[in-house]
Short mmCIF file of C-alpha atoms and ligand atoms in Angstrom, two decimals:
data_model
loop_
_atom_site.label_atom_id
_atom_site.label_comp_id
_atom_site.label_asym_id
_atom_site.label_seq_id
_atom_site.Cartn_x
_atom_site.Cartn_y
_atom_site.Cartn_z
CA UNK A 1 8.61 89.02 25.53
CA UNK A 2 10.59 89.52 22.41
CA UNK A 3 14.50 88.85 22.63
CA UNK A 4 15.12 92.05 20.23
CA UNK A 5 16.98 92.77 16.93
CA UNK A 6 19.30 89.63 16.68
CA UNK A 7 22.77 89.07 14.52
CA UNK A 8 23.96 85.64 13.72
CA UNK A 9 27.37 85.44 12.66
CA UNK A 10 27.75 82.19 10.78
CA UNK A 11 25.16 80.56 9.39
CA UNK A 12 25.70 76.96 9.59
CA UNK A 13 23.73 73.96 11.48
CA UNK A 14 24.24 75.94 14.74
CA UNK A 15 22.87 78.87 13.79
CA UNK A 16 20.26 77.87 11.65
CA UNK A 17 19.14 75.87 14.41
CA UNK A 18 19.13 78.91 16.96
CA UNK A 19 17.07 80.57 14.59
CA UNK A 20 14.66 78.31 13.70
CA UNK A 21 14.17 77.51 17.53
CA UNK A 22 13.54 81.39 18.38
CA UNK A 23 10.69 81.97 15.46
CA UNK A 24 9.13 78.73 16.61
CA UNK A 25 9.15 79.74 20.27
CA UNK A 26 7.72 83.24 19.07
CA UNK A 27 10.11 84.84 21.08
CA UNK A 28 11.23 86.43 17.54
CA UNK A 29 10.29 86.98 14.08
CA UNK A 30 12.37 86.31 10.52
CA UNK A 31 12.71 90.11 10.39
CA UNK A 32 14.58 90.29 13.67
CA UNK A 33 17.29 88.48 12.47
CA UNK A 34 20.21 89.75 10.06
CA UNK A 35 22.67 87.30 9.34
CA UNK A 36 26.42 87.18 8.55
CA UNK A 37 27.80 84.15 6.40
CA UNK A 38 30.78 83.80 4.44
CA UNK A 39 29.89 80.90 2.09
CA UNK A 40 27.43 82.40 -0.29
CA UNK A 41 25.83 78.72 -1.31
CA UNK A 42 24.70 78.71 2.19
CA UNK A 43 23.61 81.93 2.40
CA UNK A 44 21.32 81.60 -0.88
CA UNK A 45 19.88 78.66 1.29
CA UNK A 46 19.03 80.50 4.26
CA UNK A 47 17.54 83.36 1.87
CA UNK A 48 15.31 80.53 0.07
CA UNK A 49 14.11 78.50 3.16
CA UNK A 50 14.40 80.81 6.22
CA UNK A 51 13.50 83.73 4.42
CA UNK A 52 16.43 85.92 6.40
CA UNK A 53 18.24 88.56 5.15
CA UNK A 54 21.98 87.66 4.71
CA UNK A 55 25.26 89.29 3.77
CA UNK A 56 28.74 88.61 4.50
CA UNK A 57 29.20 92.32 5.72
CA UNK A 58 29.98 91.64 9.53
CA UNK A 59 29.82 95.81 10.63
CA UNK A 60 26.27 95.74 8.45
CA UNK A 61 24.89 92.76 10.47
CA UNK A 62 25.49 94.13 13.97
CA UNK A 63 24.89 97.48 13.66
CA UNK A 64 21.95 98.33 16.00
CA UNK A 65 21.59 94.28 17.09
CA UNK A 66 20.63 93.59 20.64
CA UNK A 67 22.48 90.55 20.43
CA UNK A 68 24.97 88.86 18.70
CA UNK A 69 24.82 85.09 18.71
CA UNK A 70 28.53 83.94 17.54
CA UNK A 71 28.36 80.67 15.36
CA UNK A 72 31.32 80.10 13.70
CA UNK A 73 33.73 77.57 14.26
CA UNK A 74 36.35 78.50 17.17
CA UNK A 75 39.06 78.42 14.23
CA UNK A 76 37.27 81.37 12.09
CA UNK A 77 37.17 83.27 15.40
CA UNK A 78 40.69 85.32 14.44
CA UNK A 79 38.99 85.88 10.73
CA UNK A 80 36.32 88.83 13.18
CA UNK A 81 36.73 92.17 12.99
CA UNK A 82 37.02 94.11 16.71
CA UNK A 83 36.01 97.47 17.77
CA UNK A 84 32.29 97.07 16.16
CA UNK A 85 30.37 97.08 19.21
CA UNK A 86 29.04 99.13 22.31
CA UNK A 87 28.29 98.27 26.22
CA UNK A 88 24.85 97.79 24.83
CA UNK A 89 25.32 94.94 22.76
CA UNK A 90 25.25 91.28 24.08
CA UNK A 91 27.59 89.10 22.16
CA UNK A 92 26.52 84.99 22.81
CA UNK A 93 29.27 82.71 21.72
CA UNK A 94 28.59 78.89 20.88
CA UNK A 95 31.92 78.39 19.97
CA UNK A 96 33.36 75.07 21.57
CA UNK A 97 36.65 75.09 24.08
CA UNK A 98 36.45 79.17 23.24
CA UNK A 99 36.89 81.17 26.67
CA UNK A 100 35.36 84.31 27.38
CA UNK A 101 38.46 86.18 27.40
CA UNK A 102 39.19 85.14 23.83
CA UNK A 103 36.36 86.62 22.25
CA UNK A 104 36.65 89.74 24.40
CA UNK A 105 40.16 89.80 23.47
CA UNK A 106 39.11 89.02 19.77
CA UNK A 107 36.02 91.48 19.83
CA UNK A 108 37.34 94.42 22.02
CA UNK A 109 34.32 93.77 23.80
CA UNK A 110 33.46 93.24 27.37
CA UNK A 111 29.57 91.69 27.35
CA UNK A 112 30.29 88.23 26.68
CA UNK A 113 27.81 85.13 27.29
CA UNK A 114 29.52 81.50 26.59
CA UNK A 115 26.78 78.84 25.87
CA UNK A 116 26.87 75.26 24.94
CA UNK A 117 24.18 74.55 23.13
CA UNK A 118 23.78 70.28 21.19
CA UNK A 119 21.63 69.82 18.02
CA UNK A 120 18.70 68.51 19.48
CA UNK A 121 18.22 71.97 19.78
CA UNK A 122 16.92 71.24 15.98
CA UNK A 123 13.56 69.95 17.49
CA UNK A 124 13.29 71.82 21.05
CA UNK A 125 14.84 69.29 23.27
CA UNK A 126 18.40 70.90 23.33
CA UNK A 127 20.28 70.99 26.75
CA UNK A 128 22.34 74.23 26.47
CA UNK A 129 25.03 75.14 29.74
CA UNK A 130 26.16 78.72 30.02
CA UNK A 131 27.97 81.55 31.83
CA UNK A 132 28.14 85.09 31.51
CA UNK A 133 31.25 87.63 32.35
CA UNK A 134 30.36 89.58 35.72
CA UNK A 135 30.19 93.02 33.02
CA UNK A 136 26.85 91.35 31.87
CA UNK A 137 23.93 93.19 32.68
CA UNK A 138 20.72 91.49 34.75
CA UNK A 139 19.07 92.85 32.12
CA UNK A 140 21.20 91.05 29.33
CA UNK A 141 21.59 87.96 31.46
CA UNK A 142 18.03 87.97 31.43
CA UNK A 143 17.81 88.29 27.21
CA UNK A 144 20.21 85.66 26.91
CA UNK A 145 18.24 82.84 29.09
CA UNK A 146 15.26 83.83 27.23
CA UNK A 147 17.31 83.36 23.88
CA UNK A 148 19.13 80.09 24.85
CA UNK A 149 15.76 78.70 26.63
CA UNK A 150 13.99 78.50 22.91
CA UNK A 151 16.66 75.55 21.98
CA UNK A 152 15.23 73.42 24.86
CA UNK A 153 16.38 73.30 28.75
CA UNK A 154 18.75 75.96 29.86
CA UNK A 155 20.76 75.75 32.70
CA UNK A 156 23.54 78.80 34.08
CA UNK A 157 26.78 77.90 35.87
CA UNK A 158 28.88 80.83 37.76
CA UNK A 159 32.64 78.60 36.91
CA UNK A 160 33.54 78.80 33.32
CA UNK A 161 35.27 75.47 33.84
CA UNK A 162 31.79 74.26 33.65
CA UNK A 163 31.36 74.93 30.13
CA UNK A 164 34.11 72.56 28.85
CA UNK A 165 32.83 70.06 30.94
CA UNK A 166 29.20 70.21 29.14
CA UNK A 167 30.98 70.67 25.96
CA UNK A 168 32.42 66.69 26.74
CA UNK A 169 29.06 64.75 28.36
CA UNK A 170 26.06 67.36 26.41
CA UNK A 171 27.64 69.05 23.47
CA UNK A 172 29.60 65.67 22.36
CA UNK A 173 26.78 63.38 23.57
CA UNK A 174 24.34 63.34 20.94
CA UNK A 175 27.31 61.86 18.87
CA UNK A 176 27.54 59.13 21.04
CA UNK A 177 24.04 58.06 21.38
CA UNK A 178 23.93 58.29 17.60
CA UNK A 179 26.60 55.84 17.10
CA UNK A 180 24.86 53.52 19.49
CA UNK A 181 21.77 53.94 17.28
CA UNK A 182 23.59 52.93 14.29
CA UNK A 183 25.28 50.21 15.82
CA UNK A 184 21.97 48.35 17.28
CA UNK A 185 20.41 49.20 14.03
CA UNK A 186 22.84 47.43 11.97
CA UNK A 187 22.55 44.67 14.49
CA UNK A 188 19.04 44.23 14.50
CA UNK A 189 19.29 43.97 10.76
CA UNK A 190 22.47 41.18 11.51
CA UNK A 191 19.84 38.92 13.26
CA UNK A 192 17.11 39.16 10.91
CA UNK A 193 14.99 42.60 11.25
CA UNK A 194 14.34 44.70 8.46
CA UNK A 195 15.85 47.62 8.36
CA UNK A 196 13.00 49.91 8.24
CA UNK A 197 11.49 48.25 11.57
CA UNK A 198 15.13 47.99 13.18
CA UNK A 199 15.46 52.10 12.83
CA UNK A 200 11.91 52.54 14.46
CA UNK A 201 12.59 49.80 17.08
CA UNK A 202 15.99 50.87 18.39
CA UNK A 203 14.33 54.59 18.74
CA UNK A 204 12.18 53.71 20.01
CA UNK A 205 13.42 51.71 22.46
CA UNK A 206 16.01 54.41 22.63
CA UNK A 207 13.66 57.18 23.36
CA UNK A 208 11.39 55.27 26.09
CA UNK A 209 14.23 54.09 28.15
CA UNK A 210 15.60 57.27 28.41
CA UNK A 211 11.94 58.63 29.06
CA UNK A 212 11.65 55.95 31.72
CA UNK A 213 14.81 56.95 33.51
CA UNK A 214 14.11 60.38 33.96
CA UNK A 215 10.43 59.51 35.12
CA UNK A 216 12.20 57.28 37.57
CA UNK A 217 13.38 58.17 40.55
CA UNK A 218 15.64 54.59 40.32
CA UNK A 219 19.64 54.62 39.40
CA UNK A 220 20.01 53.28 36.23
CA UNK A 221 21.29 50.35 38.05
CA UNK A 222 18.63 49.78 39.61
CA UNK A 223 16.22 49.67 36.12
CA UNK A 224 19.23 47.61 34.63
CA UNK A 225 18.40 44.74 37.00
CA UNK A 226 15.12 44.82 37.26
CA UNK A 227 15.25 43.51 33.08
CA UNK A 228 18.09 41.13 33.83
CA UNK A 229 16.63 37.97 35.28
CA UNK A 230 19.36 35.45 36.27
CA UNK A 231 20.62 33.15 33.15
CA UNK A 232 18.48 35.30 30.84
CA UNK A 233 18.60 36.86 27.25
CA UNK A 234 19.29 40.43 28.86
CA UNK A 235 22.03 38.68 31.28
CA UNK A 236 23.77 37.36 28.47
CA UNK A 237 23.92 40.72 26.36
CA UNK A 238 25.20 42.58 29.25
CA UNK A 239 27.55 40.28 29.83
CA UNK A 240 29.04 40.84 26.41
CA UNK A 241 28.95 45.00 27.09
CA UNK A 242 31.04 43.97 29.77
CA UNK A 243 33.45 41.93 28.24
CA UNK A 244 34.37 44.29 25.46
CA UNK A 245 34.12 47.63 27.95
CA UNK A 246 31.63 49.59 26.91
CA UNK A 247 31.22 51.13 30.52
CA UNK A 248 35.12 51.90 29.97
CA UNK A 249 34.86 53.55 26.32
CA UNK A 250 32.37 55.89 27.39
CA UNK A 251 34.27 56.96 30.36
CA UNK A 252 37.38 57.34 28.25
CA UNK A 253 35.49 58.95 25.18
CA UNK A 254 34.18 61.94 28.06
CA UNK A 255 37.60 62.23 29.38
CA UNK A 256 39.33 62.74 25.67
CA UNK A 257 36.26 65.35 25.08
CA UNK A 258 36.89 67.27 28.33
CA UNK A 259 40.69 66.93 27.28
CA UNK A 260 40.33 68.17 23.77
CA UNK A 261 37.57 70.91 24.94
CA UNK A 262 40.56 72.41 27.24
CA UNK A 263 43.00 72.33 25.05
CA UNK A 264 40.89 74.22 22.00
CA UNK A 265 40.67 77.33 25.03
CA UNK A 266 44.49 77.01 25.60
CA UNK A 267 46.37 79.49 22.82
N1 NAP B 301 27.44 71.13 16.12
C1 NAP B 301 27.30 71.05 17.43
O1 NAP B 301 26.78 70.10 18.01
C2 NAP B 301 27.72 72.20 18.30
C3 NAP B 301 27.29 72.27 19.62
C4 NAP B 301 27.65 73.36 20.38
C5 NAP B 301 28.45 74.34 19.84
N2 NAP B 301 28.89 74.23 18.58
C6 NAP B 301 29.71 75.29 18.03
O2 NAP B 301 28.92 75.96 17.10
C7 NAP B 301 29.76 76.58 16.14
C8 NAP B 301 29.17 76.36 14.76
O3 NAP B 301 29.08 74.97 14.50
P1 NAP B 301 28.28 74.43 13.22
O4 NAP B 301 28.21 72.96 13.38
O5 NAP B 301 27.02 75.24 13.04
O6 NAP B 301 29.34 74.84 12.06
P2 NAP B 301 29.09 75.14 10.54
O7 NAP B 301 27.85 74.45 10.07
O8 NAP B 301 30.38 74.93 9.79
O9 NAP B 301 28.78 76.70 10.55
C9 NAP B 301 29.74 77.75 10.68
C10 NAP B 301 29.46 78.77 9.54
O10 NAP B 301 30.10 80.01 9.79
C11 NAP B 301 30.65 80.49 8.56
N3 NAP B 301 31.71 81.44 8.81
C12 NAP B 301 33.02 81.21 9.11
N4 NAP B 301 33.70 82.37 9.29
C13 NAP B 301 32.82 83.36 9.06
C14 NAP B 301 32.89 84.78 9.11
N5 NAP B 301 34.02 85.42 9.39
N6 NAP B 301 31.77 85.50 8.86
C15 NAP B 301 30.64 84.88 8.57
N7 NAP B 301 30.48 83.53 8.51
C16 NAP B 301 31.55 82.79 8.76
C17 NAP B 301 31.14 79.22 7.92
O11 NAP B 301 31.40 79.43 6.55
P3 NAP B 301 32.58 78.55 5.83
O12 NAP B 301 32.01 77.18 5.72
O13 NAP B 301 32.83 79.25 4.57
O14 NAP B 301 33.77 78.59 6.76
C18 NAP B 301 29.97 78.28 8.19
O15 NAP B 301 28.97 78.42 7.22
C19 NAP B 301 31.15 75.98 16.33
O16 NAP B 301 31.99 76.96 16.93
C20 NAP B 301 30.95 74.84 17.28
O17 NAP B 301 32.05 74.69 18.16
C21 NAP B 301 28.51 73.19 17.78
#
């Protein structure tokens, strides 16, 4: 089932992405989409590689669009123009620590879905959270999951609050993880790998532990331990990631997320 005639307002890495994920999924085609972006370097580029059609006209890209996926960073959201659209049309807004409210306030607009999508979205395996104000329709409700579930796993919550919370652990996340793959990378290369086997080895590795847990019905604990035998290589690198709080730093690093993510949706 096609999601319908689509407008993308902003067309950066976010909504690039959420293209690219629909046409793959065939739940839409390169002529469903118009798109609305301001820098015209990246607009040339999305004509060129995407094929889409592309203005900076935001009343020309939503006219008779089903729904409106919102891309733009939260601080562009005061640069939209209200009073374009009707009860019909779904708006979906990606933009992080944005409320609902805002972008009704913002739009004029009542039929507001707040997602949070994270960029492994790029390649399917995105983990998106989102809510919808009660004056969505089943029937939009119902567009939107279809929409959102192209990026990867989909998952609604019914408490806004929610969405700032995934906006900390899912939406941040993939920035962690990628600093840890840089750091055991260059460390790797520190004790002797190259660095074209330490980037496929710590991805590796990466990839199939994190494969393993969610196979595993074990806490992570619990697969910790069963790789740390007593006075042993594994015991003595944990030991260090205890020393210099690495349990603590992620902890704090969700916490200042969450933090920031609340104050963003507090004018
Ligand atoms: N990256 C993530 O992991 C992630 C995850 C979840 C949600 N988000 C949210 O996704 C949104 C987009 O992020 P991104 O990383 O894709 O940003 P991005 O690459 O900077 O894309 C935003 C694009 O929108 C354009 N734009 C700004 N105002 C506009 C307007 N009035 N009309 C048309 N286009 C306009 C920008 O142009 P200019 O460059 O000229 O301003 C830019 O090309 C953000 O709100 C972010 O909070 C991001």
């Amino acid at each position: 089932m096609s999601v319908g005639k689509i407008a993308v307002v902003g067309g950066g890495t976010m909504g690039a992405t959420f293209v690219r994920a629909l046409t793959s999924a065939g739940l839409a085609q390169t002529a469903d989409f118009q798109v609305c972006e301001a820098l015209p370097a990246r607009a040339q580029t999305l004509r060129d590689e995407l094929g889409l059609a592309v203005t900076d006209s935001l009343p020309e890209v939503v006219d008779k669009a089903e729904l409106i996926y919102l891309s733009v960073k939260p601080q562009d959201l005061g640069s939209l123009a209200d009073g374009l659209l009707d009860e019909s049309q779904l708006v979906v807004s990606i933009l992080a620590g944005i409320r609902l409210r805002q972008v009704q306030e913002q739009l004029s607009h009542s039929r507001v879905v707040r997602a949070m999508p994270n960029t492994p979205a790029q390649v399917g395996r995105g983990y998106t959270v989102w809510t919808a104000d009660a004056g969505v329709s089943d029937e939009q409700r119902e567009r939107a999951r279809r929409a959102l579930s192209a990026m990867g796993q989909e998952l609604y919550v019914s408490d806004e609050a929610a969405i700032d919370r995934a906006t900390a652990v899912s939406g941040s996340g993939p920035a962690y993880v990628f600093m840890m793959l840089e750091a055991l990378t260059d460390a790797a290369v520190q004790i002797g790998v190259s660095r074209a086997e330490a980037r496929r080895m710590v991805l590796e590795t990466v990839i199939g532990a994190a494969e393993y847990a969610a196979a595993s019905e074990a806490h992570p604990a619990e697969l910790r331990d069963q790789v740390t035998s007593p006075a042993g290589t594994t015991a003595a690198g944990v030991r260090v990631l205890e020393n210099r709080g690495l349990r603590a730093a992620l902890i704090e690093a969700v916490a200042a997320a969450h933090a920031r993510a609340q104050e963003l949706g507090s004018p």
